[in-house]
XYZ file of C-alpha atoms in Angstrom:
746
model
C 0.000 0.000 0.000
C 2.797 2.440 0.938
C 4.637 1.727 -2.327
C 1.532 2.337 -4.399
C 0.870 5.599 -2.615
C 4.496 6.600 -3.086
C 4.374 5.869 -6.785
C 1.067 7.668 -7.059
C 2.218 10.780 -5.184
C 5.789 10.919 -6.384
C 5.110 12.391 -9.848
C 2.880 14.959 -8.254
C 5.447 15.870 -5.560
C 8.462 15.764 -7.830
C 7.510 16.431 -11.433
C 10.251 15.848 -13.968
C 12.372 13.671 -11.635
C 13.705 10.346 -12.689
C 12.384 7.317 -10.831
C 14.573 6.607 -7.867
C 14.676 4.373 -4.855
C 11.812 5.137 -2.500
C 12.726 7.198 0.513
C 12.450 4.980 3.648
C 11.139 7.866 5.713
C 8.457 8.655 3.148
C 7.490 4.997 2.951
C 7.263 4.825 6.721
C 5.040 7.910 6.775
C 2.790 6.554 4.027
C 2.525 3.237 5.882
C 1.383 5.063 8.999
C -1.163 7.044 6.914
C -2.540 3.888 5.402
C -3.050 2.430 8.840
C -5.093 5.433 10.003
C -8.881 5.694 9.559
C -10.335 8.254 7.228
C -11.761 10.347 10.008
C -8.329 10.627 11.538
C -6.843 11.708 8.262
C -9.484 14.367 7.835
C -9.326 15.837 11.334
C -6.102 15.055 13.256
C -3.505 14.632 10.549
C -3.822 18.162 9.087
C -3.357 19.616 12.540
C -0.309 17.415 13.153
C 1.225 18.459 9.862
C 0.554 22.125 10.623
C 2.159 21.759 14.014
C 5.246 20.024 12.613
C 5.534 22.674 9.911
C 5.392 25.405 12.478
C 8.050 23.656 14.590
C 10.339 23.349 11.586
C 9.839 27.018 10.802
C 10.792 27.969 14.328
C 13.888 25.744 14.147
C 14.937 27.382 10.874
C 14.457 30.825 12.352
C 16.541 29.899 15.405
C 19.275 28.449 13.219
C 19.300 31.609 11.093
C 19.552 33.762 14.183
C 22.422 31.733 15.599
C 24.458 31.187 12.428
C 23.810 34.242 10.299
C 27.294 35.640 10.933
C 28.930 32.413 9.794
C 26.819 32.361 6.655
C 27.663 35.994 5.855
C 31.375 35.351 6.485
C 31.329 32.326 4.206
C 29.709 34.400 1.490
C 32.329 37.149 1.793
C 35.169 34.602 1.746
C 33.744 33.004 -1.334
C 33.634 36.413 -3.018
C 37.300 37.115 -2.053
C 38.438 33.788 -3.447
C 38.056 35.157 -6.944
C 40.536 37.947 -6.223
C 43.059 35.705 -4.354
C 43.489 33.147 -7.109
C 45.008 35.651 -9.634
C 47.377 36.968 -6.953
C 48.473 33.397 -6.171
C 49.210 32.797 -9.826
C 51.373 35.962 -9.949
C 53.336 34.878 -6.823
C 53.959 31.453 -8.301
C 55.434 33.078 -11.398
C 57.773 35.235 -9.297
C 58.837 32.150 -7.266
C 59.731 30.279 -10.434
C 61.968 33.179 -11.405
C 63.747 33.335 -8.000
C 64.368 29.579 -7.489
C 67.466 29.406 -9.776
C 69.103 32.261 -7.900
C 68.338 30.533 -4.550
C 69.819 27.314 -5.841
C 73.022 29.082 -6.875
C 73.299 30.713 -3.421
C 72.701 27.370 -1.645
C 75.394 25.655 -3.732
C 77.825 28.477 -3.007
C 77.067 28.301 0.796
C 77.408 24.519 0.843
C 80.745 24.722 -0.928
C 82.054 27.429 1.359
C 80.905 26.012 4.725
C 81.252 22.281 4.123
C 82.377 20.273 7.179
C 85.512 19.160 5.372
C 86.482 22.749 4.619
C 88.943 24.620 6.864
C 87.052 27.660 8.036
C 87.558 29.835 11.126
C 83.880 30.458 11.485
C 83.137 26.732 11.566
C 85.858 26.107 14.127
C 84.507 28.821 16.368
C 81.013 27.484 15.876
C 82.067 23.934 16.769
C 83.823 25.200 19.860
C 80.784 27.194 20.912
C 78.519 24.226 20.226
C 80.705 21.913 22.312
C 80.728 24.426 25.134
C 76.963 24.797 24.885
C 76.460 21.048 25.166
C 78.758 20.775 28.221
C 77.911 24.042 29.933
C 76.352 22.249 32.933
C 79.467 20.133 33.454
C 81.725 23.164 33.224
C 79.568 25.045 35.732
C 79.656 22.056 38.083
C 83.436 21.927 37.759
C 83.762 25.640 38.505
C 81.482 25.256 41.534
C 83.619 22.501 43.094
C 86.020 24.845 44.993
C 83.106 26.893 46.330
C 81.240 23.758 47.334
C 84.358 22.381 49.025
C 84.919 25.614 50.957
C 81.290 25.788 52.089
C 81.380 22.123 53.150
C 84.503 22.720 55.226
C 83.023 25.868 56.776
C 79.756 24.102 57.606
C 81.562 21.122 59.128
C 83.812 23.376 61.198
C 80.923 25.417 62.612
C 78.773 22.411 63.551
C 78.941 20.843 67.011
C 79.937 17.455 65.592
C 82.370 18.130 62.759
C 82.179 15.731 59.852
C 84.622 16.270 57.009
C 83.770 13.104 55.085
C 81.980 15.001 52.311
C 84.841 17.476 52.014
C 87.369 14.659 51.715
C 85.262 12.992 49.035
C 85.117 16.250 47.061
C 88.870 16.718 47.391
C 89.497 13.186 46.161
C 87.213 13.803 43.182
C 89.119 16.973 42.259
C 92.461 15.163 42.529
C 91.201 12.412 40.223
C 90.048 15.025 37.674
C 93.464 16.688 37.796
C 95.158 13.323 37.255
C 92.924 12.589 34.250
C 93.345 16.081 32.689
C 96.780 17.368 33.723
C 97.025 19.753 30.723
C 93.711 21.522 31.324
C 94.187 25.015 32.690
C 90.631 25.030 34.017
C 91.131 21.805 35.981
C 94.503 23.046 37.246
C 92.889 26.249 38.509
C 90.153 24.288 40.264
C 92.751 21.957 41.813
C 94.759 24.937 43.091
C 91.687 26.442 44.780
C 90.827 23.033 46.270
C 94.336 22.753 47.744
C 93.877 26.112 49.459
C 90.567 24.925 50.929
C 92.162 21.686 52.141
C 94.907 23.676 53.849
C 92.183 25.527 55.730
C 90.620 22.200 56.627
C 93.967 20.921 57.923
C 94.242 24.020 60.122
C 90.765 23.385 61.494
C 91.601 19.755 62.222
C 94.804 20.674 64.010
C 92.908 23.298 65.998
C 90.323 20.673 66.979
C 93.127 18.591 68.507
C 93.728 21.471 70.912
C 90.218 21.557 72.361
C 90.251 21.091 76.164
C 87.587 18.369 76.324
C 88.774 16.216 73.435
C 87.141 12.779 73.446
C 88.693 9.575 72.164
C 86.161 9.178 69.351
C 86.778 12.742 68.163
C 90.541 12.210 68.298
C 90.287 9.017 66.260
C 88.170 10.741 63.621
C 90.441 13.785 63.480
C 93.633 11.751 63.115
C 92.070 9.584 60.405
C 91.060 12.739 58.521
C 94.542 14.222 58.923
C 96.021 11.049 57.443
C 93.988 11.704 54.297
C 94.488 15.473 54.221
C 98.251 15.431 54.903
C 99.501 12.015 53.783
C 103.119 13.216 53.801
C 102.896 13.927 57.527
C 101.826 10.345 58.154
C 105.034 8.934 56.673
C 107.394 11.618 57.987
C 109.703 10.537 60.789
C 108.656 6.861 60.701
C 109.896 5.073 63.821
C 108.396 1.700 63.121
C 111.860 0.161 63.558
C 111.385 0.460 67.301
C 107.767 -0.582 67.168
C 106.729 2.778 68.616
C 103.567 2.988 66.608
C 103.285 6.796 66.663
C 102.618 6.988 62.897
C 105.433 9.367 62.026
C 104.772 13.076 62.324
C 101.106 12.635 63.215
C 102.011 11.295 66.649
C 104.297 14.237 67.321
C 101.632 16.642 66.056
C 99.041 15.060 68.347
C 101.303 15.337 71.401
C 102.236 18.928 70.554
C 98.580 19.930 70.291
C 97.662 18.237 73.561
C 100.727 19.718 75.267
C 99.646 23.140 74.060
C 96.211 22.520 75.583
C 97.813 21.448 78.863
C 99.985 24.563 78.915
C 96.971 26.782 78.224
C 95.037 25.186 81.081
C 97.999 25.629 83.414
C 98.438 29.221 82.273
C 94.829 29.832 83.285
C 96.101 29.447 86.869
C 98.101 32.644 86.443
C 96.213 34.547 89.210
C 96.909 31.756 91.701
C 100.532 31.555 90.581
C 100.992 35.271 91.108
C 99.672 34.928 94.652
C 102.025 31.994 95.217
C 104.958 34.047 93.847
C 104.106 36.911 96.166
C 103.947 34.464 99.058
C 107.307 32.965 98.098
C 108.832 36.434 97.812
C 107.580 37.330 101.285
C 109.063 34.178 102.738
C 112.388 34.813 101.026
C 112.430 38.331 102.444
C 111.552 36.907 105.895
C 108.726 39.390 106.162
C 106.572 38.636 109.226
C 102.983 38.081 108.240
C 99.856 36.492 109.527
C 96.607 35.047 108.253
C 96.479 33.303 104.934
C 100.141 34.081 104.177
C 101.648 32.390 107.221
C 101.399 28.713 106.186
C 101.576 28.949 102.392
C 97.847 28.613 101.797
C 97.987 30.441 98.467
C 100.790 28.191 97.287
C 98.820 25.156 98.432
C 95.788 26.263 96.430
C 97.926 26.803 93.352
C 99.738 23.462 93.638
C 96.563 21.497 94.317
C 94.885 22.897 91.260
C 98.090 22.490 89.224
C 98.539 18.831 90.183
C 94.836 18.143 89.616
C 94.955 19.509 86.063
C 98.279 17.816 85.396
C 97.049 14.425 86.589
C 93.839 14.532 84.600
C 95.343 15.845 81.364
C 98.574 13.823 81.383
C 96.742 10.550 81.887
C 94.211 11.495 79.216
C 96.929 12.501 76.723
C 99.029 9.348 77.061
C 96.097 6.923 77.218
C 94.446 8.611 74.234
C 97.725 8.531 72.315
C 98.065 4.782 72.896
C 94.496 4.257 71.728
C 94.849 6.435 68.628
C 98.336 5.142 67.730
C 98.496 1.503 68.849
C 102.006 0.018 69.012
C 103.204 -1.722 65.880
C 105.412 -4.842 65.760
C 109.088 -3.847 65.514
C 110.605 -3.932 62.028
C 113.996 -5.600 61.725
C 116.829 -3.745 60.050
C 117.879 -4.957 56.627
C 121.569 -5.064 57.721
C 121.569 -5.883 61.428
C 125.378 -6.032 61.595
C 125.891 -2.571 60.133
C 127.098 0.127 62.496
C 124.979 3.145 61.724
C 126.351 6.257 63.420
C 122.937 7.897 63.148
C 120.710 5.767 65.317
C 116.969 5.821 64.793
C 115.086 8.500 66.677
C 113.332 7.373 69.857
C 109.592 7.179 69.976
C 107.793 10.444 70.542
C 105.792 8.894 73.345
C 108.926 7.769 75.176
C 110.207 11.340 75.538
C 106.890 13.098 76.129
C 106.288 11.821 79.704
C 109.821 12.847 80.660
C 109.132 16.373 79.478
C 105.866 16.862 81.339
C 107.186 15.111 84.484
C 110.180 17.416 84.478
C 107.787 20.351 84.180
C 105.807 19.115 87.210
C 108.923 18.417 89.296
C 110.301 21.860 88.508
C 107.044 23.436 89.689
C 107.101 21.366 92.891
C 110.747 22.221 93.486
C 109.905 25.910 93.177
C 106.691 26.183 95.191
C 106.369 23.198 97.550
C 108.959 24.467 100.102
C 106.677 27.473 100.689
C 103.967 25.228 102.190
C 104.767 25.137 105.907
C 101.676 23.392 107.238
C 102.441 19.689 107.711
C 98.912 18.487 106.901
C 98.866 20.559 103.718
C 102.256 19.199 102.665
C 101.132 15.638 103.302
C 97.962 16.230 101.315
C 99.936 17.647 98.382
C 102.466 14.814 98.444
C 99.660 12.253 98.564
C 98.021 13.946 95.595
C 101.332 13.851 93.708
C 101.748 10.151 94.563
C 98.295 9.452 93.176
C 99.320 11.331 90.052
C 102.477 9.212 89.815
C 100.451 6.048 90.260
C 98.004 7.195 87.602
C 100.821 7.672 85.089
C 102.387 4.448 86.345
C 99.483 2.528 84.868
C 100.704 3.825 81.495
C 104.391 3.220 82.172
C 105.275 6.685 83.476
C 105.571 6.270 87.255
C 107.753 9.084 88.588
C 107.266 8.457 92.311
C 110.926 7.566 92.793
C 111.958 10.969 91.410
C 110.061 12.801 94.136
C 112.482 11.525 96.782
C 115.246 13.618 95.204
C 113.428 16.906 95.754
C 114.584 19.229 98.502
C 111.419 20.056 100.406
C 113.037 21.196 103.630
C 114.097 19.597 106.879
C 113.110 16.074 107.978
C 112.445 15.244 104.343
C 113.212 11.542 104.641
C 110.890 10.861 107.592
C 108.125 12.932 106.069
C 108.448 11.171 102.739
C 108.414 7.710 104.332
C 105.270 8.534 106.302
C 103.470 9.891 103.249
C 104.354 6.823 101.164
C 103.225 4.510 103.978
C 99.845 6.221 104.250
C 99.461 6.250 100.480
C 100.080 2.514 100.231
C 97.658 1.893 103.093
C 94.920 3.872 101.343
C 95.641 2.142 98.042
C 95.373 -1.249 99.753
C 92.030 -0.314 101.268
C 90.758 0.847 97.908
C 91.891 -2.395 96.287
C 90.153 -4.440 98.972
C 86.933 -2.465 98.461
C 87.051 -3.064 94.707
C 87.806 -6.745 95.269
C 84.922 -7.141 97.695
C 82.558 -5.570 95.149
C 83.743 -7.995 92.474
C 83.284 -10.943 94.853
C 79.826 -9.690 95.817
C 78.889 -9.618 92.141
C 80.100 -13.191 91.764
C 78.080 -14.256 94.829
C 75.026 -12.642 93.222
C 75.572 -14.481 89.921
C 76.238 -17.797 91.673
C 73.068 -17.460 93.746
C 71.051 -16.488 90.671
C 72.218 -19.504 88.696
C 71.613 -21.981 91.494
C 68.148 -20.579 92.224
C 66.960 -20.582 88.611
C 68.161 -24.117 87.921
C 66.517 -25.471 91.076
C 63.232 -23.668 90.368
C 62.972 -25.007 86.805
C 63.762 -28.589 87.795
C 61.403 -28.704 90.782
C 58.497 -26.614 89.464
C 56.053 -29.618 89.325
C 56.489 -30.208 93.084
C 55.777 -26.547 93.845
C 52.707 -26.591 91.570
C 51.306 -29.719 93.265
C 51.957 -28.215 96.707
C 50.030 -25.050 95.792
C 47.073 -27.023 94.378
C 46.885 -29.276 97.474
C 47.036 -26.334 99.896
C 44.387 -24.299 98.092
C 41.937 -27.196 97.600
C 41.977 -28.657 101.101
C 41.464 -32.191 99.732
C 44.744 -33.421 101.298
C 45.190 -35.715 98.258
C 48.199 -35.512 95.983
C 46.746 -38.010 93.539
C 43.629 -35.940 92.946
C 45.779 -32.871 92.295
C 47.887 -34.852 89.819
C 44.751 -36.114 88.072
C 43.350 -32.573 87.799
C 46.546 -31.326 86.201
C 46.806 -34.354 83.915
C 43.349 -33.587 82.480
C 44.682 -30.362 80.959
C 44.979 -30.177 77.143
C 48.778 -30.130 77.422
C 49.502 -32.171 80.528
C 53.308 -31.945 80.337
C 53.316 -28.151 80.038
C 50.650 -27.911 82.762
C 53.060 -29.345 85.351
C 55.450 -26.472 84.572
C 52.758 -23.764 84.702
C 54.113 -20.689 86.439
C 57.766 -21.564 85.772
C 58.654 -18.030 84.649
C 57.513 -16.182 87.813
C 58.795 -19.030 89.967
C 62.211 -18.957 88.281
C 62.353 -15.162 88.529
C 61.312 -15.195 92.158
C 63.559 -18.078 93.172
C 66.517 -16.937 91.077
C 66.435 -13.320 92.211
C 65.592 -14.393 95.754
C 68.559 -16.765 95.857
C 70.842 -14.100 94.381
C 69.755 -11.456 96.900
C 69.705 -13.980 99.745
C 73.178 -15.391 99.105
C 74.678 -11.940 98.499
C 73.154 -10.495 101.678
C 74.026 -13.596 103.686
C 77.616 -13.544 102.457
C 77.990 -9.853 103.314
C 76.600 -10.348 106.824
C 78.727 -13.437 107.445
C 81.879 -11.778 106.139
C 81.402 -8.826 108.478
C 80.582 -11.145 111.367
C 83.631 -13.299 110.634
C 85.884 -10.256 110.912
C 84.415 -9.401 114.324
C 84.663 -12.997 115.549
C 87.938 -13.993 113.890
C 89.683 -14.918 117.154
C 86.907 -17.309 118.275
C 87.376 -19.599 115.266
C 91.159 -19.674 115.114
C 91.311 -23.247 116.429
C 89.280 -24.532 113.428
C 91.343 -22.750 110.812
C 93.182 -25.830 109.605
C 90.282 -28.306 109.880
C 89.410 -29.845 106.496
C 86.136 -28.435 105.264
C 83.857 -28.825 102.263
C 83.066 -25.090 102.229
C 84.947 -21.921 101.359
C 82.498 -19.798 103.385
C 83.358 -18.404 106.842
C 82.587 -20.471 109.936
C 80.448 -18.752 112.590
C 78.617 -19.620 115.772
C 75.117 -21.088 115.749
C 73.568 -17.849 116.992
C 75.298 -15.804 114.302
C 74.259 -18.289 111.624
C 70.658 -18.199 112.871
C 70.410 -14.403 112.893
C 72.254 -13.864 109.609
C 70.155 -16.455 107.772
C 66.876 -15.091 109.173
C 67.669 -11.471 108.322
C 68.941 -12.262 104.813
C 65.867 -14.345 103.964
C 63.416 -11.757 105.355
C 65.137 -9.024 103.347
C 65.048 -11.053 100.126
C 61.440 -12.096 100.767
C 60.290 -8.488 101.155
C 61.926 -7.435 97.884
C 60.504 -10.372 95.942
C 57.083 -10.492 97.605
C 55.256 -9.185 94.472
C 56.728 -12.010 92.375
C 55.704 -14.525 95.034
C 52.078 -13.339 94.991
C 51.983 -13.407 91.172
C 53.478 -16.923 91.142
C 50.921 -18.290 93.622
C 47.968 -16.698 91.763
C 49.268 -17.929 88.411
C 49.773 -21.510 89.639
C 46.387 -21.705 91.362
C 43.334 -23.161 89.609
C 41.134 -20.467 91.206
C 42.423 -17.878 88.689
C 42.538 -18.349 84.925
C 45.335 -15.964 84.017
C 46.650 -16.215 80.476
C 49.991 -14.552 81.247
C 52.139 -13.294 84.094
C 51.518 -9.670 83.065
C 47.774 -10.297 83.111
C 48.039 -11.662 86.646
C 49.936 -8.569 87.779
C 47.342 -6.257 86.193
C 44.463 -8.118 87.857
C 46.114 -7.961 91.291
C 46.754 -4.237 90.915
C 43.196 -3.605 89.698
C 41.560 -5.474 92.594
C 43.928 -4.968 95.542
C 46.264 -2.160 94.422
C 49.823 -2.077 95.855
C 49.016 -3.880 99.156
C 47.825 -6.848 97.113
C 51.383 -7.499 95.965
C 52.498 -7.814 99.595
C 49.626 -9.976 100.820
C 50.855 -12.668 103.195
C 54.213 -11.027 103.891
C 53.825 -11.562 107.643
C 53.230 -15.280 107.234
C 55.987 -15.432 104.629
C 58.440 -13.725 106.979
C 57.382 -15.997 109.848
C 57.907 -18.955 107.547
C 61.073 -17.902 105.736
C 63.024 -16.101 108.465
C 62.980 -18.949 111.024
C 63.319 -21.441 108.202
C 66.372 -19.691 106.772
C 67.971 -19.195 110.185
C 67.360 -22.792 111.211
C 68.481 -23.946 107.786
C 71.852 -22.201 108.018
C 72.402 -23.596 111.531
C 71.323 -27.108 110.512
C 73.309 -26.948 107.295
C 76.511 -25.965 109.076
C 75.984 -28.611 111.763
C 75.288 -31.351 109.224
C 78.386 -30.306 107.288
C 80.433 -30.424 110.473
C 79.242 -33.926 111.438
C 79.524 -35.290 107.908
C 83.002 -33.797 107.727
C 83.931 -35.734 110.889
C 82.649 -38.874 109.220
C 84.829 -38.094 106.226
C 87.944 -38.122 108.392
C 89.661 -36.283 111.274
C 92.044 -33.443 110.676
C 95.050 -35.514 111.670
C 94.517 -37.830 108.681
C 95.117 -35.046 106.186
C 97.997 -32.676 105.519
C 97.880 -29.404 107.412
C 95.805 -26.831 105.549
C 94.696 -29.277 102.867
C 91.082 -29.125 101.754
C 88.695 -31.784 100.620
C 88.469 -33.139 97.119
C 85.816 -31.613 94.877
C 83.643 -34.715 94.633
C 83.718 -35.300 98.410
C 82.890 -31.677 99.246
C 80.030 -31.682 96.718
C 78.611 -34.872 98.249
C 78.811 -33.471 101.777
C 77.231 -30.165 100.736
C 74.403 -31.895 98.844
C 73.645 -34.270 101.725
C 73.781 -31.484 104.314
C 71.502 -29.292 102.206
C 68.946 -32.065 101.711
C 68.840 -33.003 105.422
C 68.626 -29.386 106.552
C 65.921 -28.607 103.970
C 63.746 -31.540 105.008
C 64.101 -30.729 108.715
C 63.305 -27.050 108.392
C 60.449 -27.658 105.923
C 58.653 -29.771 108.505
C 59.003 -27.029 111.116
C 57.878 -24.149 108.868
C 55.149 -25.895 106.841
C 52.195 -24.422 108.870
C 53.363 -20.903 108.010
C 53.615 -21.863 104.324
C 50.045 -23.235 104.320
C 48.715 -20.068 105.996
C 50.684 -17.895 103.561
C 49.220 -19.712 100.556
C 45.632 -19.245 101.775
C 46.153 -15.507 102.382
C 47.735 -14.936 98.952
C 44.975 -16.830 97.149
C 42.018 -15.292 99.025
C 43.127 -12.084 100.755
C 39.506 -10.960 101.215
C 38.583 -14.169 103.104
C 41.709 -14.506 105.247
C 42.443 -11.070 106.666
C 45.747 -11.819 108.390
C 47.952 -14.656 109.536
C 46.221 -15.324 112.884
C 42.733 -15.159 111.348
C 43.752 -17.565 108.566
C 45.298 -20.018 111.034
C 42.179 -19.937 113.239
C 39.822 -20.520 110.282
C 41.921 -23.362 108.897
C 42.115 -25.195 112.242
C 38.413 -24.602 112.977
C 37.080 -25.598 109.564
C 39.565 -28.235 108.409
C 41.479 -29.311 111.496
C 45.134 -29.163 112.455
C 46.001 -31.395 109.539
C 45.287 -28.529 107.129
C 48.406 -26.792 108.448
C 50.445 -29.673 107.039
C 48.808 -29.862 103.617
C 51.457 -30.467 100.971
C 54.098 -31.374 103.578
C 55.482 -34.308 101.618
C 55.698 -32.291 98.426
C 57.228 -29.310 100.178
C 59.758 -31.424 102.069
C 60.760 -33.189 98.865
C 60.995 -29.975 96.863
C 62.765 -28.007 99.602
C 65.216 -30.799 100.305
C 66.165 -31.248 96.666
C 66.102 -27.539 95.751
C 68.096 -26.519 98.832
C 70.590 -29.291 98.243
C 71.023 -28.314 94.582
C 71.195 -24.585 95.287
C 73.680 -24.800 98.158
C 75.828 -27.422 96.446
C 76.079 -25.351 93.237
C 76.648 -22.147 95.189
C 79.311 -23.692 97.429
C 81.122 -25.286 94.483
C 81.122 -22.071 92.441
C 82.404 -20.043 95.382
C 85.020 -22.676 96.288
C 86.363 -22.745 92.749
C 86.288 -18.955 92.527
C 88.155 -18.609 95.826
C 90.794 -21.036 94.559
C 91.171 -19.022 91.361
C 91.415 -15.719 93.258
C 93.994 -17.217 95.603
C 96.128 -18.461 92.704
C 95.966 -15.071 90.995
C 96.925 -13.321 94.214
C 99.843 -15.711 94.737
C 101.073 -15.225 91.171
C 100.903 -11.435 91.585
C 103.000 -11.621 94.739
C 105.505 -13.895 92.995
């Protein structure tokens, strides 16, 4: 239908047109018209067409309004195209006429400025082009001296000088100069860099003269000087003697430090002037009084002088030996040759002589002015300490002081001062030795306590479970622990706090006990002189029963108070009443619920348990050792002063410790049971007496002995192990100290 309508209407719409393919849009419109009723075509369709026509008209008007300028411009351009085409044709004709001339000029230019031609302009151009391509490198090269100077200035002004960057820059410049020795630019840069490095060398040498020079700074400075002035490092080499002062650097170091020492001594100029005035008055025999009568001004000057000298001289020599360690001596190539010019001595070998001579000259000048005997003795003692200080470095000059003329009765005064000095030095050595031994006692006690706690932790865990449950059955406690997911690890639950508590407690206990017994042995040395040569399994002092009881009780109470927080944490962590996941969690929970007093819960019962236990243990231990030693053999069967063999002494100590531990555990077990209840339930058991009363009333007297078998077994074995290990370590250490002391005397 649509095709028929299209064919019917097409001649009418487009008269004179050739038949063509039907327009799809027209066909679609005709199809829609054919589908409409006649009434619709008569009424609605004309209106729709009128509306669409009006809309198209409006669109055309809007397009004209928006694009009229473009349309006008296109029309004008089209009109100008007719005028431009003739002008273009004229220009093309002119270009055709000029092209031959341009070709001739190009050929002439190419011939003249060809790259193979020798032309000054081309050479200058190539030079300029090369400079243009490398302008950044040239600028960087020219900036090297400035950068080096600024780096040195920045490093010198900073608190911690660091010339590493400056040395790297200097090395880079030297490498450039070695690669391009004929370049005037590189030579100029190298010359400026050398001037900057000379300034750096001056700064480094000046840093060696600082008053408070540290060893690390000296090491860095000397290492930098070796790189800045390599010739100085090889100058004056004395390695033939094995001096190890690295040529001129060692001498430079000593000169700088000597200059610092002289500057510090020159700062005492006001005191020296007062001492000179005092000396002049004494030479003129002018009567005076007050501060001038006994040489107080001279004493002040000399004290300060010797103090500075002692500190600086020791620092200089010790620092020199650290910076320039001695080198192995180098053998001469011709050992039989007689060289009239012997090698120069080491710089360090002559330096102490120079400064000692300076000190002795000062003492010779000013010490006779000090008239007060106490002041003279104090000064001489200070000088002896200075001599001893240098003596540690091989520069003891104490013997030279005897040659000084200090006045009348010099010999007696000198002998008395030396005697007092040696007495004070001996006391100081004994104090240092006692501190070292105390540290060893602490370590020995720590090791024995930790090992015993780790090995016997299952017994302590079972004892805690039995005491807190009140079932009086070890088997039930073992079954409860065995039901845990990891039964083997469950028996060692709480090992960390127990090891910390026992280890630190043993260390503090043995150290305190040893200190108390050592002091008591000095006071009671005459009462035990008859047992001095009796063979013994112990290297510890022998005391009376009362002294052993009191010293053991006090040492254990002191250690228990310090470690009470660890004890409370250990008991809570081992108990089944609390499900702590870690030791830190247990500590936090105790602090949250009971605050600081919670960490010391049960201290009274612990002290009542541990103090008598420790006192009785020391007494029992010493008595068992004495009786077992008699069983081993009387004193007449052994050489005088001979000790027991190591295996025998260890057996006696272990047996004595086990017997004493079992005995004292039985006596102190009620206090341990009460202590455990208080630490587990501090809100139920208010104090030791209340806990004891409740336990006896509710569970009977037998509750006071809950866990006795476990505690006796654990205490016997742990005490035996701890004391045996401690005694053996101390005995071996005493033997070593005695051998070292004997070898020193020899």
